[in-house]
Amino acid sequence: MLEFLWEGDVSTDGIIDRPAAAALYLRGGPRCETREGRIVRLEAKDALLLAWLALEGPTPRSRLASLLWPAADEARSRTALRQRLLRLKRGLGFDAVAPGDLAALCGLTVADDRADASTLLDGIEPDPGSEIGTWLTARRNTARHAHNEALAARASTAETAGELAAALRDAQALVDLDPTSEHAHRRVMRLHYLRGDVGAALAAYERCKDALQRALGVAPSLETAQLARQVNIAVMVAPPRLPMPVTLLRTPRLIGRDRELTAIRAAWQSGRAALLMGEAGMGKSRLLAELALERAHRGGPARIVAVQGRPGDAAIPYATLARLLRRVRECGEVVLDPVRTRQLARILPELDPQVSAPSDSMRLVLQGAAETLLTQAGIHCLLFDDLHLADEASLELIQAIVGGGALANVDWAFAQRPGEDSPATALFRATLEGAQLLESATLGPLDQVQMSDLVDSLGVAELDGGRLGALLCRRTGGNPMFALEVLKQGLSSGRFDEWPTQTPLHVGALIERRLKQLSERALALARVAAIAGVDFGVEIAGSVMSMPALDLADAWTELEASQVFKGDSFAHDLVYEAVLRTIPAPIAKHLHRVSATHLAATGGEPARVAEHWLEAGLDEPAVNALVEAATRARRAGRFVESGRFELRAADTLARLGRFDEAFERRFAGADDMSLTAPLDIYKPIALALDAQARNERQRGRA
C-alpha cells in the first residue's frame, strides 16, 4: 500500500506540494477516506476522473472533459467538468484536483494494494466502445496481471523460506483466479508433494485435467503429465518407515507437572509473567504447549502466539523480537498507521525498506510501536521458549514491554535452560524479579511413580510401566525426553530384555544412534540444516546439495517421520546438537562455505553470513560481512553490537596483515561503544584499544 503523505511530507512528483487530506481507493467500490476516517463513496464519473489522474498522471482539462463526455461539444463538456469538480469538492471538503489547465490530483494519495484481488473500479462499466471504456478494460487487465504476479512472487518467497502452507494458499488462489493455468496447477501439485501429501498432489492433477477439458477441450501438457508421473513414482519408491507408536512421538498427556502448572496459573492470576526453568529434555516446550491449549479454552477464544529463540539470534539485534512480531502479524489483519509502520520497519524491513536511520530514542519508539501492534492484534497470551538463545536487544525491549504495563492483560510465559544465561538473560530475569513481575518455576526430574505413569499413558502393549518405571528413572535420571528416546530405541531394536540395565548413556548418544538409521540423503539434508541454522529452507538446501527441490521431498518426509524435523526446523535442540556432532570438520567447513556463498548472493543477514565465512576459514569475505553487520546494528540504534562487529572485523583484518585497516575498524568500534558505555567504563577500554590499534599500525608499517 502506498504511504499517506501527512504533515511534514511532500510528494516526489513535483506537482502536489501539500499534505494528503484523504486516501483514494480504486479497487472494490471506489471511495475516498479522509484523515478523520470519513468515507466518501464516488459516483461513476468522479471515480473515472480520479482513477485516470491517479494512473495516467496530470492531464489537460480539455482532454478529461472529452473523455468523460464524448458526445458533448467542448464548451458543454468543460462546463460539465467544472460542475463535477465543484460537487466533488463539496463532498470531500477540499479540492481533489489542482486548479489550472493541467489537472492533477491534489490532497489525495492512492491506497492501492496489489495483493487485493478486487476489480479496479468495481461496479463501474462505461460504454465499452468509448475511449475511457477501452482504457478501463486495459487497466483492469494490467491490474489483474499485477495481482497474479504478486501472488506468484509471494508463493515463491514462501516456498523458498520453507513456509509451504503459506505458499500453497497463494498457489491455490492463482488456480482459482485462472483454472486453465497449467503453471499454477503444477505449483499446487509440487507444493502438496513437498509437504509430503502425495494424494493431494495427484488430486490436484486430476482437477487440472478436468478444468482444461471443460474450458478448452484439451489434455494437460507433457510437462504437467510428467510431474504427475514423478509424483506417482515417488509413491512406489518411498523408503520404508519403521513402525513407531504415535504416542511416542507426542505423549497423550502431561505427566508429573501439576506443581509447575499451578505456579504459572497463579503468576498469571496475580498479573505476573512466568519463567519456566528446566534442563534440556525436561519438557519445557511441552508444558508451554499445554498452557497454550488451556489458555485457548479459558473464557472463550484467545489469540496465542508462541515463539522461540534460535541458535544465531544472539549476534543480530532484534532477531528474536522480529520473529515474535512477524508471528503476531500472521495472527490476523493488523493495520498500523504510517508512523507506527515506519517505526516498526526498523526491525521489520519488509514493512518499509527505505527506513534506515535510527531515532534519538530508539528503544522507546520501538517499544511503543510493538505495544501498538500487540494491542491491535488482540493477543491474549505470549509464550517464549529458549529465552537463553535470544539476542540482547530483543531481551531489553521485551523486558521493557512486560514491565511497562501497557499490556497488563497479556499472559507471558518464558522458558529457558538453567546455567546457560547470557549477561542479557540474567539482567532480564533480575530486573523483572526485582520489580515483582516475574514468577519462576523449575522443572525437576520425574520420580518412579510418574515415570511408570508416563510409560502406561503411551498405551503400547509391549511397555509395562510397573516393570520399567524404576529402571527408566535410573537409566535416564528422570528426564522424560531421554526416557522416550530409550523406549524408541528398545522398540526399534526389539531388545526389551537388555536395554534398561545397560550403563546409562547420554540422550545425545541415543539420538545419534537414531540418526544412523536414516537414509544417506536424509542424513545429508539434516546436516545441511544444522549448518544453515535459522536460514535453513528449501532453497538453501537445494543450493548446498545441488539438487532440485522435488528431489529433496522424500528425505524431508523421512526426517519429519523420524522426529528429526518439525516443519523446516529441528524437532528439538538436542537433535540439532546431535546432528552437528555427526559432521566431520572438513565437511562442516565446506558446508559453511557453500551456505555463505548462497546467503551472500540472496541477501542473507550479514552477521550470519560472516559466521559462515569465519567457520569456513575464509577471513577475506568475512570482513565485508562483519562491516555490513556493524552498519545494520548501527542503523537499529544498537551501538554496543555494532562496536563488537567492528572489533571482530579489526581482529580478522589483523590476521590478514592489513593493519592500517584494522586500526580504522578498531577505532570505529570503540567510538560506537562510547555512545552507550559510561565514561568511567569506556575510558580504560578506549585506552586499551588505542594501544592495540597503534601497535597494529606500527607492525603494518615495519
XYZ file of C-alpha atoms in Angstrom, residues 308 310 515 525-533 536 559 563-580:
32
model
C 11.398 -19.414 20.445
C 17.134 -19.900 17.901
C 20.291 -40.725 13.117
C 19.798 -32.927 4.477
C 19.799 -32.884 8.296
C 23.477 -31.902 8.292
C 22.819 -29.041 5.886
C 20.013 -27.877 8.201
C 22.323 -27.969 11.217
C 24.959 -25.835 9.459
C 22.455 -23.396 7.880
C 20.675 -22.841 11.204
C 17.555 -23.239 6.542
C 13.199 -36.609 8.682
C 11.081 -36.712 14.510
C 14.320 -35.092 13.397
C 12.479 -32.237 11.650
C 9.358 -30.387 12.645
C 8.483 -28.299 9.599
C 11.660 -26.517 8.482
C 13.497 -26.705 11.809
C 14.724 -29.367 14.203
C 12.206 -31.054 16.457
C 14.392 -30.305 19.481
C 17.651 -28.503 20.105
C 19.142 -31.775 21.403
C 18.513 -33.280 17.968
C 20.189 -30.262 16.374
C 23.224 -30.677 18.650
C 23.400 -34.417 17.905
C 23.356 -33.800 14.144
C 26.143 -31.222 14.482
